[in-house]
Amino acid sequence: MLATKKYQFWFCTGSQDLYGDECLAHVAEHSRIIVEELNKSGNLPFEVVLKPTLITNELIRRTFNEANMDETCAGVITWMHTFSPAKSWILGLQEYRKPLLHLHTQFNREIPYDTIDMDFMNENQSAHGDREYGHIFSRLRMERKVVAGYWADEAVQKEIASWMRTAVGVIESSHIRVMRVADNMRNVAVTEGDKVEAQIQFGWEVDAYPVNEIAEAVAAVSQSDVNALTDEYYATYQILTEGRDAAEFRRHVEVQAAIEIGFERFLEEKNYQAIVTHFGDLGALKQLPGLAIQRLMQKGYGFGAEGDWKTAAMVRLMKIMTGGMKDAKGTSFMEDYTYNLVPGKEGILQAHMLEVCPTIADGPISIKVQPLSMGDREDPARLVFTAKEGPAIATSLVDLGNRFRLIINNVDCKKTEKPMPKLPVATAFWTPQPNLKTGTEAWILAGGAHHTAFSYDLTAEQMGDWADAMGIEAVYIDQDTTIRQLKNELRWNSVAYRK
Ligand code: MN
């Protein structure tokens, strides 16, 4: 489910014909070596493909249009080896519609002090050419990522890798389709939003289905399929019956197995990659989807509770952006619940009624069947665990009425001081940066929701770059945040992003 296309990135070196064929041969050779080394480095999640050196207006324009048309191309990496007059790039760039990385680098690391002459200088002048090139982007007011540094350095390669994931998020955003099987929870403001504007801005398709249509798909699942998946659950997770009758317990788990299979078939058949539910609108479903939704999230589906389609789409987006990542720590739907306000131990207990993705789990995962305490259905089965430690980001996309804002908070995940044996849900615990007081004040001033799309595997920079590419405001809350500065930023942004 999570698998995305085998995207490629084109590597386009800029030059001109002023310096003669020998120089251009060197430019092409150097570019070939860089591309080869980048691909060999093991640091990039996607392949880089070398394109012929761009030296004329016509070739530049044609190459960018080919990149637009090529379905496997997720972006173009450009670099000016020599000087390349930037008027040559105007039409090509104006017609280009995908992410672009301006890699500001140089083939040689060191100035060859003993041998350097004017020929060498003319051939190796990205310090000069990349400034001319960068200028035209600023003049055209075009979004692009600029990464400066030596191409063979691991740190630079990792920056390229990080941008590639953002680029794939930009490209894949318009393939996200969210299925709503219930409307937003009555009277709740922050989970609402303009679905037409979301499609215009992000390319998301957000459609509603009567809950009983998907409930019919659940009812159609055969008992033998339910048994097989329930057996898999019992083999994979710890079973904590906590005094319940074992057969009765299993019957509750089977309901979730049927929901997982039925939902997945329905989503696949109708081509949706994210789903929302609502505990108050379950139609013929016997339980609120809990374990079932947790498993679907693990497979790569986006999810939002209480009809929260914006967060569902963001969870899907962030799962795409982290796809195939080595040693990934996880990405989930999450909700701010309860504070610990003890000095020195401040933090927010994160959970949801049921629906936390097991990719973020640390240690064993258990199944429990407990009352929901909300709604009117039977006790749902759910996966219970605690989350990993370490730095992560929590994001909230809010609709301000005339535009969207993405709030990105760096958070530090920790273990709670003590276990919580009576709490029958999966949890995380984190302290927002710069600290609980300023972090929560900033979040509330920015209008951030109680629902978040959370990930250990993405950076604030990646999500902010995605927001830039989408043309929306990104608000960062991190170690550098002060309330005075944040309030000014929100004030200024309200003008900068006014529609
Ligand atoms: Mn909620």
PDB file of C-alpha atoms in Angstrom, residues 167-295:
ATOM      1  CA  ALA A 167       9.712  16.574  -3.710  1.00  0.00           C
ATOM      2  CA  VAL A 168       7.986  13.200  -3.778  1.00  0.00           C
ATOM      3  CA  GLY A 169       5.515  14.572  -1.206  1.00  0.00           C
ATOM      4  CA  VAL A 170       4.810  17.485  -3.534  1.00  0.00           C
ATOM      5  CA  ILE A 171       4.304  15.215  -6.543  1.00  0.00           C
ATOM      6  CA  GLU A 172       2.292  12.600  -4.643  1.00  0.00           C
ATOM      7  CA  SER A 173       0.064  15.126  -2.856  1.00  0.00           C
ATOM      8  CA  SER A 174      -2.199  15.319  -5.889  1.00  0.00           C
ATOM      9  CA  HIS A 175      -2.692  11.532  -5.768  1.00  0.00           C
ATOM     10  CA  ILE A 176      -4.127  11.548  -2.232  1.00  0.00           C
ATOM     11  CA  ARG A 177      -7.806  10.631  -2.068  1.00  0.00           C
ATOM     12  CA  VAL A 178      -9.533  10.716   1.307  1.00  0.00           C
ATOM     13  CA  MET A 179     -12.661   8.679   1.989  1.00  0.00           C
ATOM     14  CA  ARG A 180     -15.042  10.177   4.545  1.00  0.00           C
ATOM     15  CA  VAL A 181     -17.371   7.554   5.954  1.00  0.00           C
ATOM     16  CA  ALA A 182     -18.898  10.055   8.331  1.00  0.00           C
ATOM     17  CA  ASP A 183     -19.143  13.822   8.525  1.00  0.00           C
ATOM     18  CA  ASN A 184     -17.068  15.891  10.921  1.00  0.00           C
ATOM     19  CA  MET A 185     -18.063  15.679  14.573  1.00  0.00           C
ATOM     20  CA  ARG A 186     -20.898  18.060  15.292  1.00  0.00           C
ATOM     21  CA  ASN A 187     -19.903  21.547  16.446  1.00  0.00           C
ATOM     22  CA  VAL A 188     -16.145  20.871  16.242  1.00  0.00           C
ATOM     23  CA  ALA A 189     -14.339  23.705  14.439  1.00  0.00           C
ATOM     24  CA  VAL A 190     -10.718  22.735  13.917  1.00  0.00           C
ATOM     25  CA  THR A 191     -11.374  19.489  12.038  1.00  0.00           C
ATOM     26  CA  GLU A 192     -13.522  21.354   9.501  1.00  0.00           C
ATOM     27  CA  GLY A 193     -12.287  23.040   6.365  1.00  0.00           C
ATOM     28  CA  ASP A 194     -12.802  23.929   2.736  1.00  0.00           C
ATOM     29  CA  LYS A 195     -12.484  20.741   0.697  1.00  0.00           C
ATOM     30  CA  VAL A 196     -12.644  22.547  -2.624  1.00  0.00           C
ATOM     31  CA  GLU A 197      -9.792  24.811  -1.598  1.00  0.00           C
ATOM     32  CA  ALA A 198      -7.815  21.775  -0.374  1.00  0.00           C
ATOM     33  CA  GLN A 199      -8.138  20.243  -3.825  1.00  0.00           C
ATOM     34  CA  ILE A 200      -7.088  23.489  -5.497  1.00  0.00           C
ATOM     35  CA  GLN A 201      -4.141  23.971  -3.135  1.00  0.00           C
ATOM     36  CA  PHE A 202      -2.940  20.410  -2.481  1.00  0.00           C
ATOM     37  CA  GLY A 203      -4.647  18.289  -5.133  1.00  0.00           C
ATOM     38  CA  TRP A 204      -6.485  16.228  -2.502  1.00  0.00           C
ATOM     39  CA  GLU A 205      -9.773  14.572  -3.414  1.00  0.00           C
ATOM     40  CA  VAL A 206     -12.035  14.329  -0.373  1.00  0.00           C
ATOM     41  CA  ASP A 207     -15.243  12.348  -0.882  1.00  0.00           C
ATOM     42  CA  ALA A 208     -18.027  11.162   1.394  1.00  0.00           C
ATOM     43  CA  TYR A 209     -19.630   7.699   1.456  1.00  0.00           C
ATOM     44  CA  PRO A 210     -22.580   6.552   3.567  1.00  0.00           C
ATOM     45  CA  VAL A 211     -21.117   4.602   6.479  1.00  0.00           C
ATOM     46  CA  ASN A 212     -23.381   1.651   5.733  1.00  0.00           C
ATOM     47  CA  GLU A 213     -21.835   1.191   2.288  1.00  0.00           C
ATOM     48  CA  ILE A 214     -18.502   0.381   3.905  1.00  0.00           C
ATOM     49  CA  ALA A 215     -20.314  -1.566   6.665  1.00  0.00           C
ATOM     50  CA  GLU A 216     -21.745  -3.792   3.919  1.00  0.00           C
ATOM     51  CA  ALA A 217     -18.218  -4.476   2.697  1.00  0.00           C
ATOM     52  CA  VAL A 218     -17.335  -5.495   6.261  1.00  0.00           C
ATOM     53  CA  ALA A 219     -20.385  -7.744   6.529  1.00  0.00           C
ATOM     54  CA  ALA A 220     -19.390  -9.429   3.260  1.00  0.00           C
ATOM     55  CA  VAL A 221     -16.049 -10.636   4.636  1.00  0.00           C
ATOM     56  CA  SER A 222     -16.068 -14.437   4.993  1.00  0.00           C
ATOM     57  CA  GLN A 223     -15.637 -16.075   8.394  1.00  0.00           C
ATOM     58  CA  SER A 224     -12.612 -17.991   7.102  1.00  0.00           C
ATOM     59  CA  ASP A 225     -10.868 -14.698   6.145  1.00  0.00           C
ATOM     60  CA  VAL A 226     -11.740 -13.304   9.567  1.00  0.00           C
ATOM     61  CA  ASN A 227     -10.357 -16.394  11.279  1.00  0.00           C
ATOM     62  CA  ALA A 228      -7.109 -16.258   9.326  1.00  0.00           C
ATOM     63  CA  LEU A 229      -6.471 -12.604  10.144  1.00  0.00           C
ATOM     64  CA  THR A 230      -7.448 -13.086  13.789  1.00  0.00           C
ATOM     65  CA  ASP A 231      -4.959 -15.960  13.984  1.00  0.00           C
ATOM     66  CA  GLU A 232      -2.335 -13.586  12.577  1.00  0.00           C
ATOM     67  CA  TYR A 233      -3.202 -11.025  15.286  1.00  0.00           C
ATOM     68  CA  TYR A 234      -2.897 -13.683  17.977  1.00  0.00           C
ATOM     69  CA  ALA A 235       0.493 -14.750  16.592  1.00  0.00           C
ATOM     70  CA  THR A 236       1.764 -11.172  16.320  1.00  0.00           C
ATOM     71  CA  TYR A 237       0.538  -9.404  19.451  1.00  0.00           C
ATOM     72  CA  GLN A 238       0.276 -10.125  23.154  1.00  0.00           C
ATOM     73  CA  ILE A 239      -3.274 -10.947  24.187  1.00  0.00           C
ATOM     74  CA  LEU A 240      -4.311  -9.192  27.384  1.00  0.00           C
ATOM     75  CA  THR A 241      -7.750 -10.544  28.246  1.00  0.00           C
ATOM     76  CA  GLU A 242      -7.592  -8.924  31.694  1.00  0.00           C
ATOM     77  CA  GLY A 243     -10.159 -11.288  33.150  1.00  0.00           C
ATOM     78  CA  ARG A 244     -12.490 -11.368  30.155  1.00  0.00           C
ATOM     79  CA  ASP A 245     -13.661 -14.712  28.855  1.00  0.00           C
ATOM     80  CA  ALA A 246     -11.188 -15.858  26.189  1.00  0.00           C
ATOM     81  CA  ALA A 247     -13.848 -16.790  23.624  1.00  0.00           C
ATOM     82  CA  GLU A 248     -15.777 -13.567  24.163  1.00  0.00           C
ATOM     83  CA  PHE A 249     -12.509 -11.626  23.866  1.00  0.00           C
ATOM     84  CA  ARG A 250     -11.696 -13.303  20.558  1.00  0.00           C
ATOM     85  CA  ARG A 251     -15.146 -12.514  19.181  1.00  0.00           C
ATOM     86  CA  HIS A 252     -14.459  -8.826  19.830  1.00  0.00           C
ATOM     87  CA  VAL A 253     -11.096  -9.078  18.077  1.00  0.00           C
ATOM     88  CA  GLU A 254     -12.760 -10.825  15.117  1.00  0.00           C
ATOM     89  CA  VAL A 255     -14.993  -7.796  14.617  1.00  0.00           C
ATOM     90  CA  GLN A 256     -11.889  -5.672  14.068  1.00  0.00           C
ATOM     91  CA  ALA A 257     -10.400  -8.274  11.711  1.00  0.00           C
ATOM     92  CA  ALA A 258     -13.549  -8.096   9.600  1.00  0.00           C
ATOM     93  CA  ILE A 259     -13.361  -4.286   9.638  1.00  0.00           C
ATOM     94  CA  GLU A 260      -9.709  -4.313   8.557  1.00  0.00           C
ATOM     95  CA  ILE A 261     -10.397  -6.629   5.625  1.00  0.00           C
ATOM     96  CA  GLY A 262     -13.677  -4.988   4.614  1.00  0.00           C
ATOM     97  CA  PHE A 263     -12.316  -1.449   4.851  1.00  0.00           C
ATOM     98  CA  GLU A 264      -9.167  -2.297   2.922  1.00  0.00           C
ATOM     99  CA  ARG A 265     -11.112  -3.969   0.120  1.00  0.00           C
ATOM    100  CA  PHE A 266     -13.485  -1.004  -0.078  1.00  0.00           C
ATOM    101  CA  LEU A 267     -10.630   1.519  -0.096  1.00  0.00           C
ATOM    102  CA  GLU A 268      -8.700  -0.426  -2.720  1.00  0.00           C
ATOM    103  CA  GLU A 269     -11.715  -0.923  -4.951  1.00  0.00           C
ATOM    104  CA  LYS A 270     -12.505   2.776  -4.887  1.00  0.00           C
ATOM    105  CA  ASN A 271      -8.862   3.931  -4.919  1.00  0.00           C
ATOM    106  CA  TYR A 272      -8.618   5.842  -1.638  1.00  0.00           C
ATOM    107  CA  GLN A 273      -5.417   6.115   0.402  1.00  0.00           C
ATOM    108  CA  ALA A 274      -6.797   7.791   3.517  1.00  0.00           C
ATOM    109  CA  ILE A 275      -9.951   7.418   5.589  1.00  0.00           C
ATOM    110  CA  VAL A 276     -11.833   9.199   8.355  1.00  0.00           C
ATOM    111  CA  THR A 277     -14.317   7.739  10.815  1.00  0.00           C
ATOM    112  CA  HIS A 278     -16.479   9.192  13.569  1.00  0.00           C
ATOM    113  CA  PHE A 279     -17.367   7.362  16.794  1.00  0.00           C
ATOM    114  CA  GLY A 280     -20.834   8.947  16.720  1.00  0.00           C
ATOM    115  CA  ASP A 281     -21.742   7.756  13.233  1.00  0.00           C
ATOM    116  CA  LEU A 282     -21.042   4.057  12.864  1.00  0.00           C
ATOM    117  CA  GLY A 283     -24.151   2.786  11.063  1.00  0.00           C
ATOM    118  CA  ALA A 284     -24.176  -1.010  11.092  1.00  0.00           C
ATOM    119  CA  LEU A 285     -20.569  -1.323  12.343  1.00  0.00           C
ATOM    120  CA  LYS A 286     -20.500  -3.170  15.665  1.00  0.00           C
ATOM    121  CA  GLN A 287     -17.422  -1.417  17.045  1.00  0.00           C
ATOM    122  CA  LEU A 288     -15.579   1.805  16.446  1.00  0.00           C
ATOM    123  CA  PRO A 289     -12.741   0.763  14.103  1.00  0.00           C
ATOM    124  CA  GLY A 290      -9.713   0.610  16.407  1.00  0.00           C
ATOM    125  CA  LEU A 291      -7.260  -2.211  15.859  1.00  0.00           C
ATOM    126  CA  ALA A 292      -8.430  -2.231  12.223  1.00  0.00           C
ATOM    127  CA  ILE A 293      -7.532   1.436  11.687  1.00  0.00           C
ATOM    128  CA  GLN A 294      -4.228   0.985  13.514  1.00  0.00           C
ATOM    129  CA  ARG A 295      -3.320  -1.816  11.102  1.00  0.00           C
TER     130      ARG A 295
END
